[in-house]
């Protein structure tokens, strides 16, 4: 396998790990929403869970495209993932300061 092929394989595996991490983060946000009781303030963690689930799907699709040899169009996926992670980190910080666990 060439160096370019190995680099694509490593990148594909990184996108797979990103998908798994996004799914776990989504589950944690849903757990927080379900165990806190229903309040209007829970729209933020539910929204974050949905966005992280979408990021998991996007990461999986990028992983599949790299495995299939389609290497282009990765910059918008990286930019989207960056925006999503920064936004969800902000939501997590707001949740921590406004609704800490007992």
CSV table of N, CA and C in Angstrom, one decimal:
chain,number,residue,atom,x,y,z
A,1,UNK,N,0.9,-1.2,0.0
A,1,UNK,CA,0.0,0.0,0.0
A,1,UNK,C,0.9,1.2,0.0
A,2,UNK,N,0.5,2.2,-0.8
A,2,UNK,CA,1.3,3.4,-0.9
A,2,UNK,C,1.2,4.3,0.4
A,3,UNK,N,2.0,5.3,0.5
A,3,UNK,CA,1.9,6.2,1.6
A,3,UNK,C,0.6,7.0,1.6
A,4,UNK,N,0.1,7.3,0.4
A,4,UNK,CA,-1.2,8.0,0.3
A,4,UNK,C,-2.3,7.1,0.8
A,5,UNK,N,-2.2,5.8,0.4
A,5,UNK,CA,-3.2,4.9,0.9
A,5,UNK,C,-3.2,4.7,2.4
A,6,UNK,N,-2.0,4.7,3.0
A,6,UNK,CA,-1.9,4.5,4.4
A,6,UNK,C,-2.4,5.8,5.1
A,7,UNK,N,-2.1,6.9,4.6
A,7,UNK,CA,-2.6,8.2,5.2
A,7,UNK,C,-4.1,8.2,5.1
A,8,UNK,N,-4.7,7.8,4.0
A,8,UNK,CA,-6.2,7.8,3.9
A,8,UNK,C,-6.8,6.8,4.9
A,9,UNK,N,-6.1,5.7,5.1
A,9,UNK,CA,-6.6,4.7,6.0
A,9,UNK,C,-6.6,5.2,7.4
A,10,UNK,N,-5.5,5.9,7.8
A,10,UNK,CA,-5.4,6.5,9.2
A,10,UNK,C,-6.5,7.6,9.3
A,11,UNK,N,-6.7,8.4,8.3
A,11,UNK,CA,-7.7,9.4,8.4
A,11,UNK,C,-9.1,8.8,8.5
A,12,UNK,N,-9.4,7.7,7.7
A,12,UNK,CA,-10.7,7.1,7.8
A,12,UNK,C,-10.9,6.5,9.2
A,13,UNK,N,-9.9,5.9,9.8
A,13,UNK,CA,-10.0,5.4,11.2
A,13,UNK,C,-10.3,6.6,12.2
A,14,UNK,N,-9.6,7.7,11.9
A,14,UNK,CA,-9.9,8.9,12.8
A,14,UNK,C,-11.3,9.3,12.7
A,15,UNK,N,-11.9,9.3,11.5
A,15,UNK,CA,-13.3,9.7,11.3
A,15,UNK,C,-14.2,8.7,12.0
A,16,UNK,N,-13.8,7.4,12.0
A,16,UNK,CA,-14.6,6.4,12.7
A,16,UNK,C,-14.6,6.7,14.2
A,17,UNK,N,-13.4,7.0,14.7
A,17,UNK,CA,-13.3,7.3,16.2
A,17,UNK,C,-14.2,8.6,16.5
A,18,UNK,N,-14.2,9.5,15.6
A,18,UNK,CA,-15.0,10.7,15.8
A,18,UNK,C,-16.4,10.4,15.8
A,19,UNK,N,-16.9,9.5,15.0
A,19,UNK,CA,-18.3,9.0,15.0
A,19,UNK,C,-18.6,8.4,16.3
A,20,UNK,N,-17.8,7.5,16.8
A,20,UNK,CA,-18.1,6.8,18.0
A,20,UNK,C,-18.1,7.8,19.2
A,21,UNK,N,-17.2,8.7,19.2
A,21,UNK,CA,-17.1,9.7,20.3
A,21,UNK,C,-18.4,10.6,20.2
A,22,UNK,N,-18.8,11.0,19.0
A,22,UNK,CA,-20.0,11.8,18.9
A,22,UNK,C,-21.3,11.0,19.4
A,23,UNK,N,-21.3,9.7,19.1
A,23,UNK,CA,-22.5,8.9,19.5
A,23,UNK,C,-22.5,8.9,21.1
A,24,UNK,N,-21.3,8.7,21.7
A,24,UNK,CA,-21.3,8.6,23.1
A,24,UNK,C,-21.7,9.9,23.7
A,25,UNK,N,-21.2,11.0,23.2
A,25,UNK,CA,-21.5,12.3,23.7
A,25,UNK,C,-23.0,12.6,23.6
A,26,UNK,N,-23.6,12.2,22.5
A,26,UNK,CA,-25.0,12.3,22.2
A,26,UNK,C,-25.8,11.6,23.3
A,27,UNK,N,-25.3,10.4,23.6
A,27,UNK,CA,-26.0,9.6,24.6
A,27,UNK,C,-25.9,10.2,26.0
A,28,UNK,N,-24.8,10.8,26.3
A,28,UNK,CA,-24.6,11.5,27.6
A,28,UNK,C,-25.5,12.7,27.7
A,29,UNK,N,-25.7,13.5,26.6
A,29,UNK,CA,-26.6,14.6,26.7
A,29,UNK,C,-28.0,14.1,26.8
A,30,UNK,N,-28.4,13.0,26.2
A,30,UNK,CA,-29.8,12.5,26.3
A,30,UNK,C,-30.0,12.0,27.8
A,31,UNK,N,-29.0,11.4,28.3
A,31,UNK,CA,-29.1,10.9,29.7
A,31,UNK,C,-29.3,12.1,30.6
A,32,UNK,N,-28.6,13.1,30.4
A,32,UNK,CA,-28.7,14.3,31.3
A,32,UNK,C,-30.2,14.9,31.1
A,33,UNK,N,-30.7,14.9,29.9
A,33,UNK,CA,-32.0,15.4,29.7
A,33,UNK,C,-33.1,14.6,30.3
A,34,UNK,N,-32.9,13.3,30.2
A,34,UNK,CA,-33.9,12.4,30.8
A,34,UNK,C,-33.9,12.2,32.3
A,35,UNK,N,-32.7,12.4,32.9
A,35,UNK,CA,-32.7,12.2,34.3
A,35,UNK,C,-32.9,13.5,35.1
A,36,UNK,N,-33.0,14.7,34.4
A,36,UNK,CA,-33.1,15.9,35.1
A,36,UNK,C,-34.6,16.4,35.2
A,37,UNK,N,-35.5,15.6,34.6
A,37,UNK,CA,-36.9,16.0,34.7
A,37,UNK,C,-37.2,17.0,33.6
A,38,UNK,N,-38.4,17.1,33.1
A,38,UNK,CA,-38.7,17.9,32.0
A,38,UNK,C,-38.8,19.4,32.4
A,39,UNK,N,-38.0,20.2,31.7
A,39,UNK,CA,-38.1,21.7,31.9
A,39,UNK,C,-37.8,22.3,30.6
A,40,UNK,N,-38.2,23.5,30.3
A,40,UNK,CA,-37.8,24.2,29.0
A,40,UNK,C,-36.3,24.3,28.8
A,41,UNK,N,-35.5,24.3,29.9
A,41,UNK,CA,-34.1,24.4,29.8
A,41,UNK,C,-33.4,23.2,29.2
A,42,UNK,N,-34.2,22.1,29.1
A,42,UNK,CA,-33.6,20.9,28.5
A,42,UNK,C,-33.6,20.8,27.0
A,43,UNK,N,-34.1,21.9,26.4
A,43,UNK,CA,-34.0,22.0,24.9
A,43,UNK,C,-32.6,22.0,24.5
A,44,UNK,N,-31.7,22.6,25.3
A,44,UNK,CA,-30.3,22.7,24.9
A,44,UNK,C,-29.6,21.4,24.9
A,45,UNK,N,-29.7,20.5,25.9
A,45,UNK,CA,-29.0,19.2,25.8
A,45,UNK,C,-29.7,18.3,24.8
A,46,UNK,N,-31.0,18.4,24.6
A,46,UNK,CA,-31.6,17.6,23.5
A,46,UNK,C,-31.1,18.1,22.2
A,47,UNK,N,-31.0,19.4,22.0
A,47,UNK,CA,-30.5,19.9,20.7
A,47,UNK,C,-29.0,19.5,20.5
A,48,UNK,N,-28.2,19.5,21.5
A,48,UNK,CA,-26.8,19.1,21.4
A,48,UNK,C,-26.7,17.6,21.1
A,49,UNK,N,-27.6,16.8,21.7
A,49,UNK,CA,-27.6,15.4,21.4
A,49,UNK,C,-28.0,15.1,19.9
A,50,UNK,N,-28.9,15.9,19.4
A,50,UNK,CA,-29.3,15.7,18.0
A,50,UNK,C,-28.1,16.2,17.0
A,51,UNK,N,-27.5,17.3,17.4
A,51,UNK,CA,-26.4,17.8,16.6
A,51,UNK,C,-25.2,16.8,16.6
A,52,UNK,N,-24.9,16.2,17.8
A,52,UNK,CA,-23.8,15.2,17.9
A,52,UNK,C,-24.2,13.9,17.1
A,53,UNK,N,-25.4,13.6,17.1
A,53,UNK,CA,-25.8,12.4,16.3
A,53,UNK,C,-25.7,12.7,14.8
A,54,UNK,N,-26.0,13.9,14.4
A,54,UNK,CA,-25.7,14.2,13.0
A,54,UNK,C,-24.2,14.2,12.7
A,55,UNK,N,-23.4,14.7,13.6
A,55,UNK,CA,-22.0,14.7,13.4
A,55,UNK,C,-21.5,13.2,13.3
A,56,UNK,N,-22.1,12.3,14.1
A,56,UNK,CA,-21.7,10.9,14.0
A,56,UNK,C,-22.0,10.4,12.6
A,57,UNK,N,-23.2,10.7,12.1
A,57,UNK,CA,-23.5,10.3,10.8
A,57,UNK,C,-22.6,10.9,9.7
A,58,UNK,N,-22.3,12.2,9.8
A,58,UNK,CA,-21.4,12.8,8.9
A,58,UNK,C,-20.0,12.2,8.9
A,59,UNK,N,-19.5,11.9,10.1
A,59,UNK,CA,-18.2,11.2,10.3
A,59,UNK,C,-18.2,9.8,9.7
A,60,UNK,N,-19.3,9.1,9.9
A,60,UNK,CA,-19.4,7.8,9.3
A,60,UNK,C,-19.3,7.9,7.7
A,61,UNK,N,-20.1,8.8,7.2
A,61,UNK,CA,-20.1,9.0,5.7
A,61,UNK,C,-18.7,9.4,5.2
A,62,UNK,N,-18.0,10.2,5.9
A,62,UNK,CA,-16.6,10.6,5.5
A,62,UNK,C,-15.7,9.4,5.6
A,63,UNK,N,-15.9,8.6,6.6
A,63,UNK,CA,-15.1,7.3,6.8
A,63,UNK,C,-15.3,6.4,5.6
A,64,UNK,N,-16.6,6.2,5.2
A,64,UNK,CA,-16.9,5.4,4.1
A,64,UNK,C,-16.4,5.9,2.7
A,65,UNK,N,-16.4,7.3,2.6
A,65,UNK,CA,-15.9,7.8,1.3
A,65,UNK,C,-14.4,7.7,1.2
A,66,UNK,N,-13.7,7.7,2.3
A,66,UNK,CA,-12.3,7.5,2.3
A,66,UNK,C,-11.9,6.1,2.0
A,67,UNK,N,-12.7,5.2,2.5
A,67,UNK,CA,-12.5,3.7,2.2
A,67,UNK,C,-12.8,3.4,0.8
A,68,UNK,N,-13.7,4.2,0.2
A,68,UNK,CA,-14.0,3.9,-1.2
A,68,UNK,C,-13.1,4.7,-2.2
A,69,UNK,N,-12.1,5.4,-1.7
A,69,UNK,CA,-11.1,6.1,-2.5
A,69,UNK,C,-11.5,7.5,-2.9
A,70,UNK,N,-12.5,8.0,-2.4
A,70,UNK,CA,-12.9,9.4,-2.7
A,70,UNK,C,-12.3,10.3,-1.6
A,71,UNK,N,-11.2,11.0,-2.0
A,71,UNK,CA,-10.4,11.8,-1.0
A,71,UNK,C,-10.8,13.2,-1.0
A,72,UNK,N,-11.5,13.7,-2.0
A,72,UNK,CA,-11.8,15.2,-2.1
A,72,UNK,C,-12.9,15.6,-1.2
A,73,UNK,N,-13.1,16.9,-1.1
A,73,UNK,CA,-14.3,17.5,-0.4
A,73,UNK,C,-14.2,17.2,1.1
A,74,UNK,N,-13.0,17.1,1.6
A,74,UNK,CA,-12.9,16.9,3.1
A,74,UNK,C,-12.9,18.2,3.9
A,75,UNK,N,-12.5,19.3,3.2
A,75,UNK,CA,-12.4,20.5,4.0
A,75,UNK,C,-13.7,21.0,4.6
A,76,UNK,N,-14.8,20.9,3.9
A,76,UNK,CA,-16.1,21.3,4.5
A,76,UNK,C,-16.5,20.4,5.6
A,77,UNK,N,-16.1,19.1,5.6
A,77,UNK,CA,-16.5,18.2,6.6
A,77,UNK,C,-15.7,18.5,7.9
A,78,UNK,N,-14.4,18.8,7.7
A,78,UNK,CA,-13.6,19.2,8.9
A,78,UNK,C,-14.1,20.5,9.5
A,79,UNK,N,-14.5,21.5,8.6
A,79,UNK,CA,-15.0,22.8,9.1
A,79,UNK,C,-16.3,22.6,9.9
A,80,UNK,N,-17.2,21.7,9.3
A,80,UNK,CA,-18.5,21.5,10.0
A,80,UNK,C,-18.3,20.8,11.3
A,81,UNK,N,-17.4,19.8,11.4
A,81,UNK,CA,-17.1,19.1,12.6
A,81,UNK,C,-16.5,20.0,13.6
A,82,UNK,N,-15.7,21.0,13.2
A,82,UNK,CA,-15.1,21.9,14.2
A,82,UNK,C,-16.2,22.8,14.7
A,83,UNK,N,-17.0,23.3,13.9
A,83,UNK,CA,-18.1,24.2,14.4
A,83,UNK,C,-19.0,23.5,15.3
A,84,UNK,N,-19.4,22.3,15.0
A,84,UNK,CA,-20.3,21.5,15.9
A,84,UNK,C,-19.6,21.2,17.2
A,85,UNK,N,-18.4,20.8,17.2
A,85,UNK,CA,-17.7,20.5,18.5
A,85,UNK,C,-17.6,21.7,19.4
A,86,UNK,N,-17.2,22.9,18.8
A,86,UNK,CA,-17.1,24.1,19.5
A,86,UNK,C,-18.4,24.5,20.1
A,87,UNK,N,-19.5,24.5,19.3
A,87,UNK,CA,-20.8,24.8,19.7
A,87,UNK,C,-21.3,23.9,20.9
A,88,UNK,N,-21.1,22.6,20.7
A,88,UNK,CA,-21.6,21.7,21.8
A,88,UNK,C,-20.8,21.9,23.0
A,89,UNK,N,-19.5,22.2,22.9
A,89,UNK,CA,-18.7,22.4,24.1
A,89,UNK,C,-19.2,23.7,24.8
A,90,UNK,N,-19.6,24.7,24.1
A,90,UNK,CA,-20.2,25.9,24.7
A,90,UNK,C,-21.5,25.5,25.4
A,91,UNK,N,-22.3,24.7,24.8
A,91,UNK,CA,-23.6,24.3,25.4
A,91,UNK,C,-23.3,23.5,26.7
A,92,UNK,N,-22.3,22.6,26.6
A,92,UNK,CA,-22.0,21.8,27.8
A,92,UNK,C,-21.5,22.8,28.9
A,93,UNK,N,-20.7,23.8,28.6
A,93,UNK,CA,-20.3,24.7,29.6
A,93,UNK,C,-21.4,25.5,30.3
A,94,UNK,N,-22.4,25.9,29.4
A,94,UNK,CA,-23.5,26.6,29.9
A,94,UNK,C,-24.4,25.7,30.8
A,95,UNK,N,-24.5,24.4,30.4
A,95,UNK,CA,-25.3,23.5,31.2
A,95,UNK,C,-24.6,23.3,32.6
A,96,UNK,N,-23.3,23.1,32.6
A,96,UNK,CA,-22.6,22.9,33.8
A,96,UNK,C,-22.7,24.1,34.8
A,97,UNK,N,-22.7,25.3,34.3
A,97,UNK,CA,-22.8,26.4,35.2
A,97,UNK,C,-24.2,26.8,35.6
A,98,UNK,N,-25.2,26.4,34.8
A,98,UNK,CA,-26.6,26.7,35.2
A,98,UNK,C,-27.3,25.6,35.8
A,99,UNK,N,-26.9,24.4,35.5
A,99,UNK,CA,-27.6,23.2,36.1
A,99,UNK,C,-26.7,22.1,36.5
A,100,UNK,N,-25.8,22.3,37.5
A,100,UNK,CA,-24.8,21.3,37.9
A,100,UNK,C,-25.5,20.1,38.5
A,101,UNK,N,-24.8,19.0,38.4
A,101,UNK,CA,-25.3,17.8,39.1
A,101,UNK,C,-25.2,18.0,40.6
A,102,UNK,N,-26.2,17.3,41.3
A,102,UNK,CA,-26.1,17.5,42.8
A,102,UNK,C,-24.9,16.8,43.4
